[in-house]
XYZ file of C-alpha atoms in Angstrom:
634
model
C -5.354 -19.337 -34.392
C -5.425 -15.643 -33.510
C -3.414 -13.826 -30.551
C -6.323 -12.769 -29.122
C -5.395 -13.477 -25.815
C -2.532 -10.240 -26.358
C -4.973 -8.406 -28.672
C -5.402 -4.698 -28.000
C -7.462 -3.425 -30.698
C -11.200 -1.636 -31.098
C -12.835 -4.539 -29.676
C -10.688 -6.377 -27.550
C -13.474 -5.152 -24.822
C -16.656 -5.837 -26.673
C -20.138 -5.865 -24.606
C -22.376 -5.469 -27.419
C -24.336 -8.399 -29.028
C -22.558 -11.354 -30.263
C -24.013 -11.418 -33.736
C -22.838 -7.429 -33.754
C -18.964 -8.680 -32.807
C -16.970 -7.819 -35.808
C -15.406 -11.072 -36.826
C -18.271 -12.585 -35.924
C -20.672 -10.252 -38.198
C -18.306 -10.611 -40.793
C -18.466 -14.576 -40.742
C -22.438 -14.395 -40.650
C -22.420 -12.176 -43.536
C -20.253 -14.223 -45.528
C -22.086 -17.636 -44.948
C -25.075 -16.046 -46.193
C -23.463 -14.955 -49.407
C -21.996 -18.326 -49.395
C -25.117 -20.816 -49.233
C -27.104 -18.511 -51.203
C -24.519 -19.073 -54.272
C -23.964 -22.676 -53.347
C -27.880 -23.017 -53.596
C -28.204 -20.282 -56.879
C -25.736 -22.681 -58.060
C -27.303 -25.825 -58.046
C -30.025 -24.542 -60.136
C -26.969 -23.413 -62.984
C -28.329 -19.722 -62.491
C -25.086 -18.231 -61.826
C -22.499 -18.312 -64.690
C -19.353 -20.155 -62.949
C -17.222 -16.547 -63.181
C -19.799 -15.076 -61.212
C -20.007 -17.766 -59.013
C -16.776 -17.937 -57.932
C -16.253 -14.180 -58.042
C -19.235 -14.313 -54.759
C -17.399 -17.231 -53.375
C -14.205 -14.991 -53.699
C -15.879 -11.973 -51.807
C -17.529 -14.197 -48.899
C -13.881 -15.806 -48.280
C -12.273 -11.764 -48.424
C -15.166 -10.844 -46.038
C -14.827 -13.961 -43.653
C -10.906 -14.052 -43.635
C -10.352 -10.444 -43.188
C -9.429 -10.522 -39.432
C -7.773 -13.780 -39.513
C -5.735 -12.756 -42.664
C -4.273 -10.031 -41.129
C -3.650 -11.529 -37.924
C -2.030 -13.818 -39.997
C 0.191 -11.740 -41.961
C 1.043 -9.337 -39.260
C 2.670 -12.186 -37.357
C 4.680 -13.259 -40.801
C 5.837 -10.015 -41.105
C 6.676 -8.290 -37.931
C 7.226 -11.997 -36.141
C 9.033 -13.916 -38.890
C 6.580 -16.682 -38.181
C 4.177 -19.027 -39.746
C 0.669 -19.679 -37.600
C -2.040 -21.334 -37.998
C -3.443 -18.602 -40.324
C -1.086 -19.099 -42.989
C -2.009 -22.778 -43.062
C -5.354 -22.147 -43.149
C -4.235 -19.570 -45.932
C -2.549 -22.375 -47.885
C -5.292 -24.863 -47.597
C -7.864 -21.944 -48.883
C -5.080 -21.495 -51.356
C -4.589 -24.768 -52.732
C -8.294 -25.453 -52.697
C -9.224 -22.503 -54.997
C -6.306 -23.704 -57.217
C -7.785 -27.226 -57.621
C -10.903 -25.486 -58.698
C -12.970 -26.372 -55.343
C -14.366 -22.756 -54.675
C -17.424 -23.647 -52.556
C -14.605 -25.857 -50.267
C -12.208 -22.900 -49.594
C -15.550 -20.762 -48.677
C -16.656 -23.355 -46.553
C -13.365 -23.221 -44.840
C -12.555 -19.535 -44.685
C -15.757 -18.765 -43.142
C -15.609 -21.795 -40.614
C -12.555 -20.961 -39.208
C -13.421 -17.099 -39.290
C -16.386 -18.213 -36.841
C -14.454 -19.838 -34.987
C -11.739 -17.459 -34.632
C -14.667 -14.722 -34.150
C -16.162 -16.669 -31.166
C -12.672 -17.094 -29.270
C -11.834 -13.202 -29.523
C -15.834 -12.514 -28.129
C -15.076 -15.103 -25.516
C -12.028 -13.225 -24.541
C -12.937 -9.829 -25.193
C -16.531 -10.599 -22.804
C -13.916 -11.503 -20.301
C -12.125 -8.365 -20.554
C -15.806 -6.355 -20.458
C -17.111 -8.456 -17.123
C -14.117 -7.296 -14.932
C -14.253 -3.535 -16.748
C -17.703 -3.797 -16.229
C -16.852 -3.314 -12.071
C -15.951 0.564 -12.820
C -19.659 1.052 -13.434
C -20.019 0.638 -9.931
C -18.973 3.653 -9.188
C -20.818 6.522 -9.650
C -20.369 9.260 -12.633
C -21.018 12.157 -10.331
C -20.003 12.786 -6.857
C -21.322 15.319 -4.126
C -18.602 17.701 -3.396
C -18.520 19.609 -0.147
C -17.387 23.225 -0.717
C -17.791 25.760 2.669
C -20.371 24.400 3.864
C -22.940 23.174 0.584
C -22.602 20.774 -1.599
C -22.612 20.564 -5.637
C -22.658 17.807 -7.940
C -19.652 16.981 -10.282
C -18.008 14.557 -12.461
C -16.929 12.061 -10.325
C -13.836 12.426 -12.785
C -12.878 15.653 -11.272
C -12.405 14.320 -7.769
C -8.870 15.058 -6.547
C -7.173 14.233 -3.551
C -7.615 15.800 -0.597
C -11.101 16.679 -1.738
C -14.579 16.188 0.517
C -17.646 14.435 -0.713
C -20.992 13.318 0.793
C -22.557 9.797 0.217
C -25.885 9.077 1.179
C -27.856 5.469 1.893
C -28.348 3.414 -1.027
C -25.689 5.445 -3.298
C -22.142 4.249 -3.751
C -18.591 5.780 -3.134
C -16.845 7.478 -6.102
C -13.407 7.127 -5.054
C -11.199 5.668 -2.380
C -11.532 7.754 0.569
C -11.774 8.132 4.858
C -14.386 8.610 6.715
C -14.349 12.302 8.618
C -17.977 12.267 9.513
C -20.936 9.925 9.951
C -20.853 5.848 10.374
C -23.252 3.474 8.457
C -22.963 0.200 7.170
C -21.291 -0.603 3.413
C -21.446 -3.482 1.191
C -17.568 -4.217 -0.175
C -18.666 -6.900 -2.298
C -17.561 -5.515 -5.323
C -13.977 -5.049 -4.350
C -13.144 -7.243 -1.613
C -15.610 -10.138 -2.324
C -17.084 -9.987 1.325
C -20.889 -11.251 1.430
C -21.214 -8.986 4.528
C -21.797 -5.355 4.968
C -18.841 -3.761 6.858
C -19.338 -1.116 9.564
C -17.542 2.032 9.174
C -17.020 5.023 11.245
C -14.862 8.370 11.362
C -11.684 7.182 10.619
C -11.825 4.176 8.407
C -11.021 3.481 5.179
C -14.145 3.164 2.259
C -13.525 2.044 -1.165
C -14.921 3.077 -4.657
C -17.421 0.918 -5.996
C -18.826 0.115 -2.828
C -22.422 0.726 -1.556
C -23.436 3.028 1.550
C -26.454 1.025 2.997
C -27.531 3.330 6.277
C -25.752 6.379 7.471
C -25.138 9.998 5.583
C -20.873 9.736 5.290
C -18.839 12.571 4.602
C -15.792 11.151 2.860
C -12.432 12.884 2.134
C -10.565 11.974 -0.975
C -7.172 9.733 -0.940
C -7.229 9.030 -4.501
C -8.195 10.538 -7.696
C -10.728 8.807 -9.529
C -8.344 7.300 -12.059
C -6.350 5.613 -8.966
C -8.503 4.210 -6.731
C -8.939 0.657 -5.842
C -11.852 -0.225 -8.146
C -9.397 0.968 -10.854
C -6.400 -0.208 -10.115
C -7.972 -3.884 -9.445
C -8.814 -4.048 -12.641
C -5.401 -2.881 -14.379
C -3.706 -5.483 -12.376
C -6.537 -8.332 -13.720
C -6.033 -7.285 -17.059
C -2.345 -7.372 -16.701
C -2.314 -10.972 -15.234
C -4.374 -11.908 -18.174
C -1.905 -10.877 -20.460
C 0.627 -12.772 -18.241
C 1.396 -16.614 -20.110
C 1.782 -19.613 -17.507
C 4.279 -22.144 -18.393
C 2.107 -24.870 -20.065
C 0.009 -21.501 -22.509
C 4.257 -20.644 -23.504
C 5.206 -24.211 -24.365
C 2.373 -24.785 -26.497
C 2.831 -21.341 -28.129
C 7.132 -22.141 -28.605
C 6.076 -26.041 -30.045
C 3.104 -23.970 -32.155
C 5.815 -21.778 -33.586
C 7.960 -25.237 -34.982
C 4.772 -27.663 -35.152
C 2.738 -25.051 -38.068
C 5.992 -24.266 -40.233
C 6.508 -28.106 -40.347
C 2.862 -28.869 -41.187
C 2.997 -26.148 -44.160
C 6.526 -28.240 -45.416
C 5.413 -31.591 -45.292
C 1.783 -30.260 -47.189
C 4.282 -28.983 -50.028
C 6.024 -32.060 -49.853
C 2.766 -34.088 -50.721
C 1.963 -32.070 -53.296
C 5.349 -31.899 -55.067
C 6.988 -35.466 -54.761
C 4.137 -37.813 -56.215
C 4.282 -35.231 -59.492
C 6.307 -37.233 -60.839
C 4.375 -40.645 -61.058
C 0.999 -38.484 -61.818
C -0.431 -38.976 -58.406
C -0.554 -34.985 -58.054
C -4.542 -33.998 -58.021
C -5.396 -37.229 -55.236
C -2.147 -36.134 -52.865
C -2.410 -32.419 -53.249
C -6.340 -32.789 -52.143
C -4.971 -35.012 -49.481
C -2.326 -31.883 -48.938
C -4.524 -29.918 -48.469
C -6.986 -31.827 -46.009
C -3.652 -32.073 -44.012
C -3.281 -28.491 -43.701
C -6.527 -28.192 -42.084
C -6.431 -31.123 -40.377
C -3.188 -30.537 -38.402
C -3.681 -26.979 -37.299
C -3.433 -27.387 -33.851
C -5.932 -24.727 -33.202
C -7.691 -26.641 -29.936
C -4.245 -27.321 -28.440
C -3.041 -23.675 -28.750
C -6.268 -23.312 -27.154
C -6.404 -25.300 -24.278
C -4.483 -23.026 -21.668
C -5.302 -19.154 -22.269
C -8.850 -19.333 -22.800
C -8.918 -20.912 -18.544
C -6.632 -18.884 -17.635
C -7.996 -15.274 -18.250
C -11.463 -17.240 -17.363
C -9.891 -18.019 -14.236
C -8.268 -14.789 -13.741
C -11.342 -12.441 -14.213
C -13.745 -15.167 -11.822
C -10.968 -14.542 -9.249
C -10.984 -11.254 -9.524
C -14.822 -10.052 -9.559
C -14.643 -12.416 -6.231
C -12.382 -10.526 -4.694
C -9.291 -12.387 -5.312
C -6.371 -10.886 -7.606
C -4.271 -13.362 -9.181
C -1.345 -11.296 -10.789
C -0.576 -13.867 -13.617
C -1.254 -16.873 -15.503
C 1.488 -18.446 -13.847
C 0.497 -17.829 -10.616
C -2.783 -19.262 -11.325
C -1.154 -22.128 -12.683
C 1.065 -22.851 -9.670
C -2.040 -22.574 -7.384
C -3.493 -25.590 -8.912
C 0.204 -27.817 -8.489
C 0.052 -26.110 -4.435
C 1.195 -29.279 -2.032
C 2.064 -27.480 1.518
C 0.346 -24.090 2.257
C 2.439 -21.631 5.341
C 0.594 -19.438 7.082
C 2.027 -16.686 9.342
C -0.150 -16.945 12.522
C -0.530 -12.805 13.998
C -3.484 -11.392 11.437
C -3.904 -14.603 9.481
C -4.960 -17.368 11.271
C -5.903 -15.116 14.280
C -7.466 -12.225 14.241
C -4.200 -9.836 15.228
C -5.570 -8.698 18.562
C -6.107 -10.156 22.012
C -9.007 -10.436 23.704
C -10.217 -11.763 27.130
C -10.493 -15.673 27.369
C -10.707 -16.296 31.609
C -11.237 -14.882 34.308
C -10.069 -16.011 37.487
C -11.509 -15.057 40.630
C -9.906 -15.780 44.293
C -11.666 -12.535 45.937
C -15.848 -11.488 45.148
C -16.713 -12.474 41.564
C -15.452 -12.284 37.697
C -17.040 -9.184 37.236
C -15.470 -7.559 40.399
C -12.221 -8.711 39.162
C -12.406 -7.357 35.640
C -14.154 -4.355 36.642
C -11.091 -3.423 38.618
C -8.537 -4.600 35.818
C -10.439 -2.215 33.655
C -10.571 0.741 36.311
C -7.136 0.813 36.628
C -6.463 0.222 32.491
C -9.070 3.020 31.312
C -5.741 5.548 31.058
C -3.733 2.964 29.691
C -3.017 2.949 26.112
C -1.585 -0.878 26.185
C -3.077 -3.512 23.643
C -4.005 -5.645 26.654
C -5.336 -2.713 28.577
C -7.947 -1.957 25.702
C -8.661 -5.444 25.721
C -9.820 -5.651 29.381
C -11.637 -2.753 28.852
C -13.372 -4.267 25.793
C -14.386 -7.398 27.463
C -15.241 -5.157 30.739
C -17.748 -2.983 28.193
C -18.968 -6.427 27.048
C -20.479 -7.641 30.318
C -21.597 -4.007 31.445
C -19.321 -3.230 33.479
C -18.933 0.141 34.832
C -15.430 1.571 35.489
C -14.667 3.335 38.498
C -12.820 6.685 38.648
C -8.829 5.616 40.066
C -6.287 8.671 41.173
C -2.604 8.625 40.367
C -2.589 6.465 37.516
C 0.981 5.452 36.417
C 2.133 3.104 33.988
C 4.821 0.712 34.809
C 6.946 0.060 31.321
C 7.305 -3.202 30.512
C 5.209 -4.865 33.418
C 1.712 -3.152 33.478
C 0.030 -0.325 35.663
C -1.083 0.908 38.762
C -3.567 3.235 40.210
C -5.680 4.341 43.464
C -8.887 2.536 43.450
C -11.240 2.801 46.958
C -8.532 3.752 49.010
C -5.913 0.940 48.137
C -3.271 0.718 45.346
C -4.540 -2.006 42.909
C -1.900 -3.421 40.453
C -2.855 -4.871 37.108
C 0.054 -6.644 34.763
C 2.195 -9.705 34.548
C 3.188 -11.706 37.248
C 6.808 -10.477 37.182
C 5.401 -6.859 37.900
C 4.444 -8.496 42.082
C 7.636 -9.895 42.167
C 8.591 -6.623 44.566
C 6.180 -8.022 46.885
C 6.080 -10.887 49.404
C 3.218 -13.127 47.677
C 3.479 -16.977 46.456
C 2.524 -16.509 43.015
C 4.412 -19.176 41.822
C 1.798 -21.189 43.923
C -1.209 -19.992 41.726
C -1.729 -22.935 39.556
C -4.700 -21.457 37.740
C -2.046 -18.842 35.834
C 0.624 -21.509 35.096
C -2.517 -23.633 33.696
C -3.623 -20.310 31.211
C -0.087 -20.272 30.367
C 0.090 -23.860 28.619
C -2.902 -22.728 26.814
C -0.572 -20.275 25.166
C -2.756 -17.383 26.464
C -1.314 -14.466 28.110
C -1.706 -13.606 31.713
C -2.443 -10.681 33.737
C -2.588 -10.569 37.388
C -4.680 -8.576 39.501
C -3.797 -7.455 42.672
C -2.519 -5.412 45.658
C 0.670 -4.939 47.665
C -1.090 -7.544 50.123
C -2.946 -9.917 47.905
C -3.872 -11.359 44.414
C -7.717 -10.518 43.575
C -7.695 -12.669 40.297
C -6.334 -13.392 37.187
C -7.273 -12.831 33.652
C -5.931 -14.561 30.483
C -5.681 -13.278 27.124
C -5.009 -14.287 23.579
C -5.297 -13.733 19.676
C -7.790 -15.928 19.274
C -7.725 -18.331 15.647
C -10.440 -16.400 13.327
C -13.987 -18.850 13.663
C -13.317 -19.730 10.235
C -9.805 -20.269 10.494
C -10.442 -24.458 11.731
C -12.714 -24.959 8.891
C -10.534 -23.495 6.143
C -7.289 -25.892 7.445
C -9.755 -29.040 7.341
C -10.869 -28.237 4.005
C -7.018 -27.924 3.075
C -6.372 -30.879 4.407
C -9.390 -32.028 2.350
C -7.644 -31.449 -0.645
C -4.237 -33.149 0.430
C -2.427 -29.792 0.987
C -0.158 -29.596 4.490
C -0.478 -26.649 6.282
C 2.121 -25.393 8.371
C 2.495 -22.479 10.722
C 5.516 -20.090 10.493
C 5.376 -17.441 13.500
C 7.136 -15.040 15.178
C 5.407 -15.962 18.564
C 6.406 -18.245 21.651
C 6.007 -21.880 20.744
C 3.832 -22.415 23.602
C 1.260 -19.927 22.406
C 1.954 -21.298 18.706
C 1.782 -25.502 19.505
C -1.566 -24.158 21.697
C -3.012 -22.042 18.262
C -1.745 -25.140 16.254
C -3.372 -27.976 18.081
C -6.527 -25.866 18.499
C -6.951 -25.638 14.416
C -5.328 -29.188 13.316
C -2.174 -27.603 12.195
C 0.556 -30.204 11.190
C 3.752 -28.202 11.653
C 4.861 -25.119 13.840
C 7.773 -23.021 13.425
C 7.654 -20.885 16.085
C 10.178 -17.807 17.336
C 10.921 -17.058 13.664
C 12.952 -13.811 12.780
C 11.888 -12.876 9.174
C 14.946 -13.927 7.794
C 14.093 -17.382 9.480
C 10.764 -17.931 7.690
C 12.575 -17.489 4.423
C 14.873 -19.729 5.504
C 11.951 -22.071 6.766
C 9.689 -21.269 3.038
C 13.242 -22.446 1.215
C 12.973 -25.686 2.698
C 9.377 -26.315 2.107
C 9.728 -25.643 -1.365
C 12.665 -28.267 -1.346
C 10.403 -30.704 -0.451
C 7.202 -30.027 -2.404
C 6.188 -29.364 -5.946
C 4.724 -25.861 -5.034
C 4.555 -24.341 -1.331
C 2.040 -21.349 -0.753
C 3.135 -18.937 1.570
C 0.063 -16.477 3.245
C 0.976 -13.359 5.303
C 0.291 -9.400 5.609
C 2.194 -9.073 2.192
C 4.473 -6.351 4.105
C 6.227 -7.753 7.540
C 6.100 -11.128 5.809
C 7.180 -9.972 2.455
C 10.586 -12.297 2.231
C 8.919 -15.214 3.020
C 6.704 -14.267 0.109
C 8.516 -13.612 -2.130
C 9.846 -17.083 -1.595
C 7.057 -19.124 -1.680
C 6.324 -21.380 -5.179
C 2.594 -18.819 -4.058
C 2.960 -15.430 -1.908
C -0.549 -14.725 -0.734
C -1.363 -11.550 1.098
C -4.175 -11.098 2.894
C -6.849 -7.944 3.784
C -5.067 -5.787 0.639
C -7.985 -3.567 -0.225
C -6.312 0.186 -0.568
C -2.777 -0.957 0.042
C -0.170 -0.350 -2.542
C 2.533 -2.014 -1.034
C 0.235 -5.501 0.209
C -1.013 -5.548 -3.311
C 3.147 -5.742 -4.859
C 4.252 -8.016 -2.216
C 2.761 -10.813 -3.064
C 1.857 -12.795 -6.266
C -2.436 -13.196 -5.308
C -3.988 -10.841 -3.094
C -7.133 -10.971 -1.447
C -8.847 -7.770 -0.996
C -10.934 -8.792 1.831
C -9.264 -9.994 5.604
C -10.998 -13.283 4.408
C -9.097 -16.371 5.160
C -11.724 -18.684 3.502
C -10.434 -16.845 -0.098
C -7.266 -18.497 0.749
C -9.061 -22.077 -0.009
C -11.364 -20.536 -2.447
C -8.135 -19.340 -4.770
C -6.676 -23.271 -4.170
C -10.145 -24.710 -5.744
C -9.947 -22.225 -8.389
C -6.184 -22.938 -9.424
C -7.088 -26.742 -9.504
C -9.780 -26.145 -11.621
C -8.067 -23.942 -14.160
C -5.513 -26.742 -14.272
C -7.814 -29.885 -14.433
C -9.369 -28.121 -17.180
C -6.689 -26.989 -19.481
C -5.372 -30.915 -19.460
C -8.290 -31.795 -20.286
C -8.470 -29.578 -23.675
C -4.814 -30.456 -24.023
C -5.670 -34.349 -23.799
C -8.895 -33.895 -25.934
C -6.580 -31.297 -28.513
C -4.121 -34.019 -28.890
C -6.756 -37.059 -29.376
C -8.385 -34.214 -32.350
C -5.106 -34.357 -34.121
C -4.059 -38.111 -33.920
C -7.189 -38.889 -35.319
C -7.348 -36.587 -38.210
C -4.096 -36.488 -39.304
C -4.287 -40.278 -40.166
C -7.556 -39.228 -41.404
C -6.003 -36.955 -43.939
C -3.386 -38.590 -45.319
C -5.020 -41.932 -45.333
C -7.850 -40.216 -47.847
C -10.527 -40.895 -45.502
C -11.758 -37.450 -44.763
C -12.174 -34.568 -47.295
C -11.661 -30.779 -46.094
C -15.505 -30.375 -45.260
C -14.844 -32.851 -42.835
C -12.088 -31.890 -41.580
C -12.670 -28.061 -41.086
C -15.954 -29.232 -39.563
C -13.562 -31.601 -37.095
C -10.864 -29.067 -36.614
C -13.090 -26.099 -35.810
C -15.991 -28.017 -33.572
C -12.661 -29.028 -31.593
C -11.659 -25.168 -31.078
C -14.956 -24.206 -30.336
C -15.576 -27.104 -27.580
C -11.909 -26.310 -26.499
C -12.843 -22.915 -25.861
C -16.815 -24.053 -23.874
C -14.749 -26.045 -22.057
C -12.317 -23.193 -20.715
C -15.178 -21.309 -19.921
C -16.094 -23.945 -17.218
C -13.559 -22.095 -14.847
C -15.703 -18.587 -15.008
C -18.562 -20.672 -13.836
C -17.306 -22.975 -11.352
């Protein structure tokens, strides 16, 4: 059982053919050599030394990679794998005089070995495949013209044009231009994005409309596309708890397989049972090698891993993909995660003209206003059509709202504490008090002399937010809300989505507090936030998820997955995928474990020989490993 999962050598990142995969190749080359002396043989055309002598070259030309995986581990590790009891079965086979058996088992297990390192170096190539997304040249604006370059050479700071239908070379912001761009590749939306002066764009990604002239943030060698797929490399390197177990029991279970083989072989010497045990000896050898077990976790887990990532979704670590799958309660911070982080107009109230009179003289008055709420109004004013009317002596009032001079009168726009300096009854307007148990917030409009209307406002849950907590709930997970807010705008945002529990007026300090006694009473507790104000609570969680990290160092480190895309459906997406990697690495543990009850029995009992059982052992590995591959495709 090779290390591939760790390996780092010439083709741990192979995208050529299969048959052209070196330990592959090699295997193919030596089972020809193999079956054509097997069949020469039959005929008595070879003489037996050079029979053997070919069987001796296919087995040096099939083992080679496994050997010295094999002896690089006994040397440098002080410990005795799987390949050394493979060695010793070879070994003691050729010493017994059954050359055309150690072939046969040499070159089995070198296949087998051969297809487990493709499988993992083809997942290594899919996610390294991403950087040929972005392009090998780039358009570089220099006073004025342009000139193409290495796409290499782009620095930061640096200006380059993009035009429809090509895609971005580096991480960079928008100065001039707006289009449309497809951030599948890094952020796993199925939407194009619109993007204007200003905003972010992201290498790898597609311009679809628009000419964009794009200024550099990061060199070539830093930007998102890259560093996505460092970190998913990393994580696959990263051993969950179950893949470091099996590797610690591996390291007793093989040296005590290769003692009690010697022990067969040596203790019925005496009473002249030696050939029959040390065949059965070496059967055993083969037979026990717990290849499929040692098996069963890594080859889901980096399957898992690089999925996750070409979707979008960065899980930093096998453990992390582990714990997703054991994930009981889920916490989600409510500003930016289950809402979309700004307000917007819900109701409008009218007790003078219409609606649109009222909100077209909330928005008069806000168009100078550089409040949230103020942009709001004017959003939802823009919406409709409104026009605004040109106000004089616009002031803002800190804390309360604003006021300005609109047809002659003073009109007031801002919470109902700001009209508290005049003599009106709003106390008696039982439309606002009715917004206000809604958990929305409200503004009143109004003069010195009268109220015109009222508008309410709120964060309103993302559309996709309800769906995501009923498929949670779907898969027996409680979801909980753990907010800074009011609890009347929280219990209002809760009962809206289906929400079990609310924690509402939480300092950060609290939610920590709040995550340490979730994950007192659950297996595993996911926490999801902005990976930065939320980055305690994190930390905390069993799971810290951290949502919208595309081009954001410190997002990315906060948390232990992080989904590129503001895309709270990932959230239940990287749940499914957890459960999956876990349902089916017990299931190659289970089916590992049934392998080896049944042949060791087998072996000592006399009722296999070593064709069978290198046939047995290394169909197990390779339906071990088709089986892990299930997660890449699920």
């Amino acid at each position: 059982m090779s290390n591939s999962d760790d390996e780092e050598g010439s083709h741990a990142q192979w995208s050529g053919p299969w048959y052209l995969f070196p330990p592959i190749r090699n295997a193919l080359i030596a089972a020809v050599i193999a079956i054509l002396t097997f069949g020469l043989s039959l005929f008595d055309f070879l003489p037996l030394l050079v029979e053997n002598s070919l069987y001796a070259v296919a087995m040096l030309l099939g083992g080679f990679h496994w050997l010295q995986e094999g002896f690089e581990e006994l040397i440098d590790e002080y410990e005795i794998g799987i390949e050394i009891l493979m060695l010793a079965a070879a070994g003691g086979a050729v010493a017994l005089g059954l050359w055309e058996e150690a072939a046969f088992l040499v070159i089995l297990y070198g296949a087998a070995e051969g297809v487990e390192e493709y499988t993992f170096a083809r997942t290594r190539a899919s996610i390294r495949s991403l950087l040929d997304l972005a392009p090998e040249e780039a358009r570089l604006i220099t006073n004025g013209s342009t000139q193409m370059i290495p796409a290499r050479e782009l620095d930061i700071g640096d200006l380059f044009r993009v035009k429809p239908g090509e895609s971005i070379p580096t991480d960079g912001q928008i100065v001039d231009g707006r289009s449309t761009v497809d951030q599948a590749a890094v952020t796993g939306e199925s939407a194009a994005v619109d993007k204007q002066e200003g905003d972010q764009v992201f290498a790898g990604t597609v311009n679809q409309e628009g000419v964009l002239d794009i200024e550099a943030t990061t060199p070539f060698e830093d930007n998102t596309l890259s560093k996505m797929i460092h970190l998913v490399e990393e994580a696959q390197e990263e051993k969950g708890k179950s893949q470091l177990f099996i590797e610690k029991f591996g390291g007793v279970y093989s040296p005590i397989v290769l003692l009690v083989a010697l022990g067969l072989m040596i203790a019925p010497f005496v009473v002249g049972l030696q050939s029959v045990w040390a065949r059965r000896a070496i059967v055993l050898l083969v037979a026990a090698a717990p290849c499929a077990l040692v098996m069963s976790t890594p080859i889901a887990i980096a399957s898992g891993i690089g999925r996750a990532g070409r979707e979008g979704v960065l899980v930093k670590g096998g453990i992390h993909l582990e714990n997703l799958g054991k994930i009981e309660a889920i916490a989600f911070d409510k500003t930016g995660t289950l809402t979309r982080g700004e307000p917007v107009v819900t109701d409008v109230v009218a007790f003078e003209g219409t609606e649109d009179d009222v909100l077209r003289q909330a928005a008069s008055v806000e168009q100078y206003s550089e409040h949230h709420l103020g942009e709001a109004i004017m959003n939802a004013a823009a919406e409709r059509g409104l026009e605004q009317t040109e106000v004089s002596e616009f002031s803002s009032i800190t804390g309360y709202g604003a006021q300005a001079q609109l047809m002659e009168e003073t009109v007031y726009v801002g919470k109902p504490g700001l009209f508290d300096r005049f003599d009106l009854d709003i106390e008696e307007i039982q439309e606002a008090e009715n917004l206000q148990s809604e958990g929305k917030t409200v503004v009143l409009v109004g003069t010195p002399n009268r109220i015109i209307g009222v508008i309410a406002l709120r964060d309103e849950p993302r559309p996709e937010a309800k769906d995501v907590i009923d498929d949670l709930h779907e898969m027996d997970v409680d979801v909980l809300m753990l907010t800074g807010d009011n609890e009347e705008t929280a219990q209002a945002i809760a009962a809206e989505l289906g929400i079990d529990d609310v924690r509402a007026d939480l300092k950060p300090e609290e939610k920590v507090e709040a995550v340490k006694e979730l994950t007192a009473k659950y297996e595993a507790v996911a926490m999801v936030g902005d990976g930065i104000n939320d980055a305690p609570a994190l930390a905390q969680a069993t799971v810290g998820i951290a949502m919208g990290t595309a081009g954001t160092d410190a997002a990315i480190e906060a948390a232990d997955i992080a989904l590129m895309a503001d895309d709270i459906t990932k959230v239940t997406y990287a749940l499914q995928l957890g459960k999956r990697a876990q349902e089916i690495s017990r299931e190659n543990i289970v089916f590992s474990l049934l392998v080896l009850a049944a042949l060791i029995p087998a072996a000592l009992l006399g009722v296999i020989g070593i064709a069978i059982a290198v046939v047995a052992h290394e169909g197990s590995e390779l339906l071990a490993i088709g089986n892990g591959l299930r997660v890449r495709r699920g």
